PDB file of C-alpha atoms in Angstrom:
ATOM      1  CA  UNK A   1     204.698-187.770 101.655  1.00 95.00           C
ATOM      2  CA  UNK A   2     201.769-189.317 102.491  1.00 97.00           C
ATOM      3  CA  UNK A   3     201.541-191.606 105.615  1.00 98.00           C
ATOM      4  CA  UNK A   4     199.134-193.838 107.281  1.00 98.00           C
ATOM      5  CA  UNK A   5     200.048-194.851 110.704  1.00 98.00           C
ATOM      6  CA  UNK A   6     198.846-198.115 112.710  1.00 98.00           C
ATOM      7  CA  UNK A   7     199.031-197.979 116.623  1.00 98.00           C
ATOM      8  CA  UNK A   8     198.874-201.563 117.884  1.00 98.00           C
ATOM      9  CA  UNK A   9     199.084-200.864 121.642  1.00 98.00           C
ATOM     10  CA  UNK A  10     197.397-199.809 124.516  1.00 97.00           C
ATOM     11  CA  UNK A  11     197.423-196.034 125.729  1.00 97.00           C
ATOM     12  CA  UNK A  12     199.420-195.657 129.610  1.00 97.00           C
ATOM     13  CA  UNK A  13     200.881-199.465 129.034  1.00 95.00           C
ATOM     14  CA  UNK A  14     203.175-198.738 126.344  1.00 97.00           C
ATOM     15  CA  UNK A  15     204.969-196.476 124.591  1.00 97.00           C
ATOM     16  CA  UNK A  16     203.960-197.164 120.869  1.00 97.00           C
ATOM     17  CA  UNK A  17     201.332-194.720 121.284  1.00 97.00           C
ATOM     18  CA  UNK A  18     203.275-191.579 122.514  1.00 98.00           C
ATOM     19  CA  UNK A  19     205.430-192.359 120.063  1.00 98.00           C
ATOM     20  CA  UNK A  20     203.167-193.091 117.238  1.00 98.00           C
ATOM     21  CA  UNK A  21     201.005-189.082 118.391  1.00 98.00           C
ATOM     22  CA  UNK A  22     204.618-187.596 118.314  1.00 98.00           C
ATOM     23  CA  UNK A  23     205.094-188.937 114.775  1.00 98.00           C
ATOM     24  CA  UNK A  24     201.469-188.005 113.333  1.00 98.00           C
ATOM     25  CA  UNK A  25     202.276-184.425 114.997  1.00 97.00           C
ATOM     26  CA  UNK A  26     206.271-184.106 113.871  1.00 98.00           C
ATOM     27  CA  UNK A  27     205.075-185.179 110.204  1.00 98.00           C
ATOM     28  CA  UNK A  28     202.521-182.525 110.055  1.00 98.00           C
ATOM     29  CA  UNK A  29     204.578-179.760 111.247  1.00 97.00           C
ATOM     30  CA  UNK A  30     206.690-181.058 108.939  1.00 98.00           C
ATOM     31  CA  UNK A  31     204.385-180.456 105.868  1.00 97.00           C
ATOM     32  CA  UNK A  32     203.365-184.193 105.499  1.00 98.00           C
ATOM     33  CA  UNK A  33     200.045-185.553 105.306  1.00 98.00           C
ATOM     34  CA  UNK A  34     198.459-187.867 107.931  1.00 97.00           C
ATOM     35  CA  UNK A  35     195.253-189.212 106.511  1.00 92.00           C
ATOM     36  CA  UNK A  36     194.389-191.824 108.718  1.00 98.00           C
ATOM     37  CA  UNK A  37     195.184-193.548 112.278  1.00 98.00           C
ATOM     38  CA  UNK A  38     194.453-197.178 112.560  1.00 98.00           C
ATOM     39  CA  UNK A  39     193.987-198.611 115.828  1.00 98.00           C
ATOM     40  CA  UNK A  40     194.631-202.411 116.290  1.00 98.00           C
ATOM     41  CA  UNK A  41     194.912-204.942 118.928  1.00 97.00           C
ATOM     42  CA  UNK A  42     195.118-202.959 122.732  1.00 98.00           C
ATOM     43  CA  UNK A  43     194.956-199.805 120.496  1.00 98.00           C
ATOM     44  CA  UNK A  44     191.885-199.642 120.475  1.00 98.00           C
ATOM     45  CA  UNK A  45     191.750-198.382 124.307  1.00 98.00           C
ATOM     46  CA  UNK A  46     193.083-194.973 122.853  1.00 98.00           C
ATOM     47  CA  UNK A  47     189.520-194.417 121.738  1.00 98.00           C
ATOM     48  CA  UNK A  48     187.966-194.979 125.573  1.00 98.00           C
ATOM     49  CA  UNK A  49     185.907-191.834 126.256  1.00 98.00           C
ATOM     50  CA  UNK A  50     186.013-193.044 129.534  1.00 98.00           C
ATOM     51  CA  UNK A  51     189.589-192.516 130.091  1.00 97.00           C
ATOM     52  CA  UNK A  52     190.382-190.343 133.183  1.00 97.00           C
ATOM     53  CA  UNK A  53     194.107-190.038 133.813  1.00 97.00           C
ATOM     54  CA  UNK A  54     195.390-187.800 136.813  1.00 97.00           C
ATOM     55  CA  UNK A  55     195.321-184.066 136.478  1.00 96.00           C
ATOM     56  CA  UNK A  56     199.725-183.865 136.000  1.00 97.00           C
ATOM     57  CA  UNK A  57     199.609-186.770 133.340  1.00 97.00           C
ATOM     58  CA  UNK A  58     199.052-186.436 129.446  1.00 97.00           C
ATOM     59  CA  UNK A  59     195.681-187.118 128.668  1.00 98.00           C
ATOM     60  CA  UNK A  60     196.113-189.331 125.078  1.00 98.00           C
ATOM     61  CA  UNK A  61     192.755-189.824 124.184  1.00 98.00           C
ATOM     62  CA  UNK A  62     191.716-186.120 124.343  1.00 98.00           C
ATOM     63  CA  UNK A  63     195.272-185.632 122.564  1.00 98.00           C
ATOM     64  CA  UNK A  64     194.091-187.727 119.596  1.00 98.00           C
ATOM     65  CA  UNK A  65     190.280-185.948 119.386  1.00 98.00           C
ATOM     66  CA  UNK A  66     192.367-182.654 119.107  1.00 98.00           C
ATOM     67  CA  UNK A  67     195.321-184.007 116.542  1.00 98.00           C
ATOM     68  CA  UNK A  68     191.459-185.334 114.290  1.00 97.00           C
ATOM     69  CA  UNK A  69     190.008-182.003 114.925  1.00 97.00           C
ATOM     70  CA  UNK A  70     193.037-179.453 114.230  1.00 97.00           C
ATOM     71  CA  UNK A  71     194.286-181.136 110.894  1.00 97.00           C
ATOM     72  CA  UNK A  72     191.589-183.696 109.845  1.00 96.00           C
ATOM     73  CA  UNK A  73     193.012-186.881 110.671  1.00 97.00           C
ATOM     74  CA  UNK A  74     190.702-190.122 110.140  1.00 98.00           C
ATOM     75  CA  UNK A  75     190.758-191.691 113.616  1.00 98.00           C
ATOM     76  CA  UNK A  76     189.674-195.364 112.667  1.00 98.00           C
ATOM     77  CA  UNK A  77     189.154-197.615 115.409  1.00 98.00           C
ATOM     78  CA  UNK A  78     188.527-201.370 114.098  1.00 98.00           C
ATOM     79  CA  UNK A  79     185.288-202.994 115.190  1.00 98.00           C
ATOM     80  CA  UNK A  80     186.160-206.347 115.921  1.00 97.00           C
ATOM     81  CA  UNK A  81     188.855-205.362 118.158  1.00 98.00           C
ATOM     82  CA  UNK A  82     186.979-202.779 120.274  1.00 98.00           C
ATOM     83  CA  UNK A  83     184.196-205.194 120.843  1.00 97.00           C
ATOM     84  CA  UNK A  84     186.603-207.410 122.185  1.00 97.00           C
ATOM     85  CA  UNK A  85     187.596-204.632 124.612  1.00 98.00           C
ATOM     86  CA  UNK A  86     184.496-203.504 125.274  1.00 97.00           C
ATOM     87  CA  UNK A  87     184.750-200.456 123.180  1.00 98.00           C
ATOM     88  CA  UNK A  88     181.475-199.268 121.504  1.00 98.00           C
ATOM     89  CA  UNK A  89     179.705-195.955 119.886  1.00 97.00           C
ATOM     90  CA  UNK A  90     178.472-195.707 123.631  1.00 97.00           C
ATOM     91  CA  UNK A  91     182.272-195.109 124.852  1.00 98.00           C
ATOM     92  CA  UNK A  92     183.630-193.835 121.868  1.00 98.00           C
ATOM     93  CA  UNK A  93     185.534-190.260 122.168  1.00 98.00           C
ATOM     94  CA  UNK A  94     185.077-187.780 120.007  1.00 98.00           C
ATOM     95  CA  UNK A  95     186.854-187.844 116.427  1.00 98.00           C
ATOM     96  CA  UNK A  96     187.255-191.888 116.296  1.00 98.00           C
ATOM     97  CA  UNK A  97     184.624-193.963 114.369  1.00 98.00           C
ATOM     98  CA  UNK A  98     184.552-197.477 114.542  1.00 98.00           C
ATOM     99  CA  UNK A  99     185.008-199.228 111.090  1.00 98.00           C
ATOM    100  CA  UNK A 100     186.673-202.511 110.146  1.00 97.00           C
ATOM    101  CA  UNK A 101     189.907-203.697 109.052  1.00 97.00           C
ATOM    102  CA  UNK A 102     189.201-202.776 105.426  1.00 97.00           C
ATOM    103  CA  UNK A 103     190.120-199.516 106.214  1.00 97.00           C
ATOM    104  CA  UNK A 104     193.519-200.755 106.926  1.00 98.00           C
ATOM    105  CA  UNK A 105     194.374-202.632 104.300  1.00 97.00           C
ATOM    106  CA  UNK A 106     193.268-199.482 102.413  1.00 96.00           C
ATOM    107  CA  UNK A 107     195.163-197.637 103.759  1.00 97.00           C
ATOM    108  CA  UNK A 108     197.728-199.426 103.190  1.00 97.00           C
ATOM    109  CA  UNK A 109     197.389-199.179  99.242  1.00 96.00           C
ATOM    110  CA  UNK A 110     196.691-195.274  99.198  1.00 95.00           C
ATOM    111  CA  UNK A 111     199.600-194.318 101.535  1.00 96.00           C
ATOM    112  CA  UNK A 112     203.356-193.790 100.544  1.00 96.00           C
ATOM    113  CA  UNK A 113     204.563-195.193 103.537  1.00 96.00           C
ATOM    114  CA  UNK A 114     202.579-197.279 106.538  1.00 97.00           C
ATOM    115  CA  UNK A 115     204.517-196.954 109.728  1.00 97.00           C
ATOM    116  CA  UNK A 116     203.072-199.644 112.861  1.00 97.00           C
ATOM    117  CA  UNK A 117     203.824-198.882 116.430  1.00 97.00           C
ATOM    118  CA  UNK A 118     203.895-201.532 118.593  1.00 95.00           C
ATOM    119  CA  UNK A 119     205.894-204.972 119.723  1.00 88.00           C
TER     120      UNK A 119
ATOM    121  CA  UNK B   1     184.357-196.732  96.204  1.00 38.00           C
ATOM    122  CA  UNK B   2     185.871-193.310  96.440  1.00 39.00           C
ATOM    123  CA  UNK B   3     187.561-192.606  99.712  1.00 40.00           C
ATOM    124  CA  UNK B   4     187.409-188.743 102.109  1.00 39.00           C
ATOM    125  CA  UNK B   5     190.962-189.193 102.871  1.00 36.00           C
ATOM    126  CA  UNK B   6     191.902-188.309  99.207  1.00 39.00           C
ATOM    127  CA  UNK B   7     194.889-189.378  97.438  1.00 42.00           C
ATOM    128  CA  UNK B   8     194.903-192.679  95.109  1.00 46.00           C
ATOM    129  CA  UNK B   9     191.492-193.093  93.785  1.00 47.00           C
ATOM    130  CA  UNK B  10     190.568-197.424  94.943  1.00 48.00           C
ATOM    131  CA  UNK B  11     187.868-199.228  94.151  1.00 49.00           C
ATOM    132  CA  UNK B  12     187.482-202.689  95.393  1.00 51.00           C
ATOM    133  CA  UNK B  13     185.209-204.195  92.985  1.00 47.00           C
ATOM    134  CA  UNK B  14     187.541-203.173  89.872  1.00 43.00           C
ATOM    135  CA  UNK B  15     191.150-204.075  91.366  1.00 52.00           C
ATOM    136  CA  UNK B  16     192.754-200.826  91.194  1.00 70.00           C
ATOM    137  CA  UNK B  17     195.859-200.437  92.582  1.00 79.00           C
ATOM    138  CA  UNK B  18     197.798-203.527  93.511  1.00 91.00           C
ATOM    139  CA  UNK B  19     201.072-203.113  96.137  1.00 96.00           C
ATOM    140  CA  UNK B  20     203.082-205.955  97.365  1.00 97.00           C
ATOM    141  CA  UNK B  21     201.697-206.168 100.793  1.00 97.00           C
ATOM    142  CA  UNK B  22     203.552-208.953 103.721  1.00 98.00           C
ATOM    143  CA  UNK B  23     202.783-210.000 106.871  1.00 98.00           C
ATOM    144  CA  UNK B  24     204.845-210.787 109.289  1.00 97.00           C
ATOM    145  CA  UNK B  25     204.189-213.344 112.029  1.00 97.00           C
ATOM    146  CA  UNK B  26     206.854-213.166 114.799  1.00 97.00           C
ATOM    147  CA  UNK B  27     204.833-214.732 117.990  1.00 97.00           C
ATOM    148  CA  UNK B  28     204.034-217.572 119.068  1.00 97.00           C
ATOM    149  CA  UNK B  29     199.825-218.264 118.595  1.00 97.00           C
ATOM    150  CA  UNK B  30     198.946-218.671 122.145  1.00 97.00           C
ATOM    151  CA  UNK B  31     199.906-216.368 124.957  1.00 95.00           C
ATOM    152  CA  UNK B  32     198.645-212.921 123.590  1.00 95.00           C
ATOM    153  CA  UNK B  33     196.130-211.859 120.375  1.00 95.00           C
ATOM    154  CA  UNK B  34     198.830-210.910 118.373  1.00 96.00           C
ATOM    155  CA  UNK B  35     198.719-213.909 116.121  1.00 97.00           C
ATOM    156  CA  UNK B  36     194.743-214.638 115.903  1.00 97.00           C
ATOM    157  CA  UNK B  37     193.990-210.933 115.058  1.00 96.00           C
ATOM    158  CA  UNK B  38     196.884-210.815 112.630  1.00 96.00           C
ATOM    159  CA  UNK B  39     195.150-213.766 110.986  1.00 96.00           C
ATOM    160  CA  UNK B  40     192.168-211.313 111.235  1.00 96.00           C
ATOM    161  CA  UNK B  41     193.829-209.129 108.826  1.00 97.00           C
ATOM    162  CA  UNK B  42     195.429-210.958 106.280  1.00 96.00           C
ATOM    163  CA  UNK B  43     191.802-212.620 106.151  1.00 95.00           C
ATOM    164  CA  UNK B  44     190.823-209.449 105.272  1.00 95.00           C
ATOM    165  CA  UNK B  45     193.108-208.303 102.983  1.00 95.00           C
ATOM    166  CA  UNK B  46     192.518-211.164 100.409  1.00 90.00           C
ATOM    167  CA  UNK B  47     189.006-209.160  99.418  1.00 92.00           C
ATOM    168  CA  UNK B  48     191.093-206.531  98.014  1.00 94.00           C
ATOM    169  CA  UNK B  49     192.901-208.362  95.187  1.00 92.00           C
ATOM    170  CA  UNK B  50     196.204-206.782  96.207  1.00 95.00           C
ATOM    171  CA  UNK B  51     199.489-209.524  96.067  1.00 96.00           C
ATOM    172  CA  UNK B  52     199.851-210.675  99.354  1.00 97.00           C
ATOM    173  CA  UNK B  53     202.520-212.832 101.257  1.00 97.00           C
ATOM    174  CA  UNK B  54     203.292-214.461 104.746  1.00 98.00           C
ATOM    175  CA  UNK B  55     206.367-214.566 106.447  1.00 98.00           C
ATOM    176  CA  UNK B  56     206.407-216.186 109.784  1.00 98.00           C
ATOM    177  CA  UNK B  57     209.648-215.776 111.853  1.00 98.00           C
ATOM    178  CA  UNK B  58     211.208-216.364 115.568  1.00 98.00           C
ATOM    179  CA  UNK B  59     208.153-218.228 117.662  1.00 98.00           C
ATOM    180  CA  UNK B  60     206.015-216.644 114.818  1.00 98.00           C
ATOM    181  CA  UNK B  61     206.507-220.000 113.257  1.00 98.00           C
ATOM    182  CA  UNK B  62     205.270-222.103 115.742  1.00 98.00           C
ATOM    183  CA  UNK B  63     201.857-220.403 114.191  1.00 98.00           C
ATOM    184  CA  UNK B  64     202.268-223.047 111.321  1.00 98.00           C
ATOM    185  CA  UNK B  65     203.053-225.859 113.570  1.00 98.00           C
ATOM    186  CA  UNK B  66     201.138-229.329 113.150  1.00 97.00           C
ATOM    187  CA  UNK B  67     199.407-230.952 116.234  1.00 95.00           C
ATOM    188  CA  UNK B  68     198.052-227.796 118.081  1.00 97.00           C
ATOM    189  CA  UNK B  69     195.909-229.032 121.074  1.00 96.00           C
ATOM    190  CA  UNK B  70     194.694-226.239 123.055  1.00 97.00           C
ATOM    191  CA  UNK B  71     191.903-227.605 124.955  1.00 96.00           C
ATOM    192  CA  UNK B  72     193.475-227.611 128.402  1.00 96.00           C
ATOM    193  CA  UNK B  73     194.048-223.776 127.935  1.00 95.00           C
ATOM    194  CA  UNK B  74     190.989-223.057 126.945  1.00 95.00           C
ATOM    195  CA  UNK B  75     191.267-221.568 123.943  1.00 94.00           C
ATOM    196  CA  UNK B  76     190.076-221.794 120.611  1.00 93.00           C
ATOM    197  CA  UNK B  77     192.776-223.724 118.344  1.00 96.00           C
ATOM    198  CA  UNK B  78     192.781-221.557 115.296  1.00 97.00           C
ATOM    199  CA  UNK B  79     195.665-223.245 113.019  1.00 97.00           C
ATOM    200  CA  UNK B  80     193.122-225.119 110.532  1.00 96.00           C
ATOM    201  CA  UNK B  81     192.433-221.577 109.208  1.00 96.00           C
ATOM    202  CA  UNK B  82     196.157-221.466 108.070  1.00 97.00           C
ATOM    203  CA  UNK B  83     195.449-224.313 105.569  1.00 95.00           C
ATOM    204  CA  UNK B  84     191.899-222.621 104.383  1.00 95.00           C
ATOM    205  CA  UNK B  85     194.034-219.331 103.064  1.00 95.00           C
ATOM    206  CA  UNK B  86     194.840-221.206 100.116  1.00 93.00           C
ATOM    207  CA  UNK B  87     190.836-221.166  99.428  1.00 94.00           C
ATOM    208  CA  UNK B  88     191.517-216.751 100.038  1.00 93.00           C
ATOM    209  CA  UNK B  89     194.480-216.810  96.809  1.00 93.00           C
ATOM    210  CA  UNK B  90     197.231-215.913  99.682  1.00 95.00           C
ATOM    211  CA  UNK B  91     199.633-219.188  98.776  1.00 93.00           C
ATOM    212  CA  UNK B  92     202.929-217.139  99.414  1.00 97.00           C
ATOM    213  CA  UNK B  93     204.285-218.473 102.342  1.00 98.00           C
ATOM    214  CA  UNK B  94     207.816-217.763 103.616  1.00 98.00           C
ATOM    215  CA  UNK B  95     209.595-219.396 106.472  1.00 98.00           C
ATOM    216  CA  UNK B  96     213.061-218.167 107.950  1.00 98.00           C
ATOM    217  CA  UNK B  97     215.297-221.428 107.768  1.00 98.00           C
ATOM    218  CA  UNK B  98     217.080-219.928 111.396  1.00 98.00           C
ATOM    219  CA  UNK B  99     213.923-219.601 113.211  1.00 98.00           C
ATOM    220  CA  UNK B 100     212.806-223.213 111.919  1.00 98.00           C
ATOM    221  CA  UNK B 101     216.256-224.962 112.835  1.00 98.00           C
ATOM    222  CA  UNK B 102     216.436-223.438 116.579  1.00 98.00           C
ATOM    223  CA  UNK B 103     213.291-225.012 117.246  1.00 98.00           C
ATOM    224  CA  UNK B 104     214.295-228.253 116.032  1.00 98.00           C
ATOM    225  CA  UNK B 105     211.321-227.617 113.496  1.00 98.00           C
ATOM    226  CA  UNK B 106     211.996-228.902 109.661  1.00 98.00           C
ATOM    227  CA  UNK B 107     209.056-228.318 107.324  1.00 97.00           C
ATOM    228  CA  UNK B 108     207.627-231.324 107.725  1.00 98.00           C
ATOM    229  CA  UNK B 109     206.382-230.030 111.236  1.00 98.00           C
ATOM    230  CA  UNK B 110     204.071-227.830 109.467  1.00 98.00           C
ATOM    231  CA  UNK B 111     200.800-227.744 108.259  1.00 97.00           C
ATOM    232  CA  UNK B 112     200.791-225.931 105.353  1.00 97.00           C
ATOM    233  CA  UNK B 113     203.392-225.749 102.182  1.00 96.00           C
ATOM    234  CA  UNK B 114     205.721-223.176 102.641  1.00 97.00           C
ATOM    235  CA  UNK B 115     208.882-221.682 101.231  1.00 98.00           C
ATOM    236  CA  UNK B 116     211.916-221.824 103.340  1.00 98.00           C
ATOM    237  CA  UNK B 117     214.246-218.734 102.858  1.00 98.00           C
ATOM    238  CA  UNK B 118     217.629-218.324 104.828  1.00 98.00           C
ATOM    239  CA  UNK B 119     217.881-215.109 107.083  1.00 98.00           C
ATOM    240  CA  UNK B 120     219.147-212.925 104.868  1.00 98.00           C
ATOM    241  CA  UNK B 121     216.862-214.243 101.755  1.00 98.00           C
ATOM    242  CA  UNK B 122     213.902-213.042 103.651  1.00 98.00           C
ATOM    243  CA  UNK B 123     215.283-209.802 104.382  1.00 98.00           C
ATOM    244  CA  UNK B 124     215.731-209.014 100.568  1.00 98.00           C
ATOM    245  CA  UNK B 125     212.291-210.223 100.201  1.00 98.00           C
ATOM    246  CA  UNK B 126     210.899-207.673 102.787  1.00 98.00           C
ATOM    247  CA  UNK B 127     213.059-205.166 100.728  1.00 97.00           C
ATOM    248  CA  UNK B 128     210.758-205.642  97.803  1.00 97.00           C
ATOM    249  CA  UNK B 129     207.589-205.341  99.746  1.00 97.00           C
ATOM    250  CA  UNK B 130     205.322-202.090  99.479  1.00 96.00           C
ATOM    251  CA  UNK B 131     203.259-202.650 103.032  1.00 97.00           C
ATOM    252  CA  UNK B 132     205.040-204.805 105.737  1.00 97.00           C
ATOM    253  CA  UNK B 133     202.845-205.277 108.988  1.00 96.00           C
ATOM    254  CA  UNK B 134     204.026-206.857 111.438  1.00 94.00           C
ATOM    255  CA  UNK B 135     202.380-208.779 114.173  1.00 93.00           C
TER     256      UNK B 135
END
């Protein structure tokens, strides 16, 4: 199965995007393929370099550069969005890129199932 | 256009593959981003030729509602661009009767033409739908 996922809210605030990482990483344990991570609305924030959580907490955003790097997982953060947020290639962690909502829709057609986190 | 993630070979120019994608609009427009971005997308998803629906339901419906004045909250009123997606081929426009009637909304409340399906109509429709975001 092929799934694309879309994480609509922001990282610490909600839970959409724990739960959204603990799909992406359950469904490629489980032999499924993750080909791309669209981040909408507050979801953007996941994508902060700048993020610095305390030491005992999960860090997400260093959670999603390692999911991108380990098993090749497009990390697409949409542009409009992350402007709004003040998210830019500046502030942008490692293994997002910033692209528009093309990608979603597109991803969207080439995925057997599209799974949204978020209220 | 030949994607790196693999799988189902798209190109945009061409047509391709075509899924039944709807969106579903379940807030109300004003309050948080959920609805204007949403707009963002479906916007967006009219340059890929795929066959594309609306459904607005619960204060998602107040989206659609005539007579928006939102001056004295200072932000931008962005219902006229309902009536332009006609212009984008995205005419399929669905309208759950329950969330209309609790308002005391009929269709004539509402600024574009829409089709008004009972609660359990709409949830057979979303049954038949390939790509269901929801906003």
């Amino acid at each position: 199965m092929k799934f694309g996922i879309m994480v609509n809210e922001g990282p610490y605030t909600h839970q959409a995007t724990d739960t959204a990482f603990l799909f992406a990483k359950a469904a490629i344990e489980k032999g499924h393929e993750v080909a791309r991570i669209f981040f909408y609305h507050d979801g953007v924030n996941n994508s902060s370099s700048l993020t610095e959580p305390p030491q005992d907490d999960r860090h997400i955003v260093n959670r999603w550069t390692k999911l991108a790097e380990e098993h090749n997982v497009d990390l697409v953060v949409c542009v409009a969005a992350a402007m709004r947020r003040g998210i830019t290639e500046g502030n942008l962690a490692k293994g997002f890129r910033i692209s528009g909502l093309g990608q979603l829709v597109e991803m969207g057609i080439q995925s057997d199932r599209l799974v949204v986190f978020g209220d | 256009m030949s994607e790196t993630t693999g799988g189902v070979e798209f190109d945009e120019e061409s047509g391709g593959a075509i899924k039944k994608f709807m969106f579903v609009n379940r807030k109300a427009p004003y309050g948080t981003i959920y609805a204007l971005e949403g707009l963002e997308v479906v916007l967006i998803s009219a340059a890929f030729d795929q066959d594309v629906s609306m459904a607005f339901l619960d204060d998602g419906v107040y989206e659609i509602v005539k007579g928006q004045h939102t001056k004295a909250i200072g932000m931008k009123n962005f219902s006229p661009t309902y009536r332009a997606l006609e212009g984008y081929d995205i005419e399929k426009l669905y309208v759950e009767k329950e969330s209309l009637e609790r308002r005391g909304l009929t269709v004539d409340n509402l600024i574009v033409p829409v089709e008004v399906l009972t609660s359990a109509e709409m949830g057979e429709l979303m049954s038949q739908q390939e790509v269901l975001i929801s906003f």
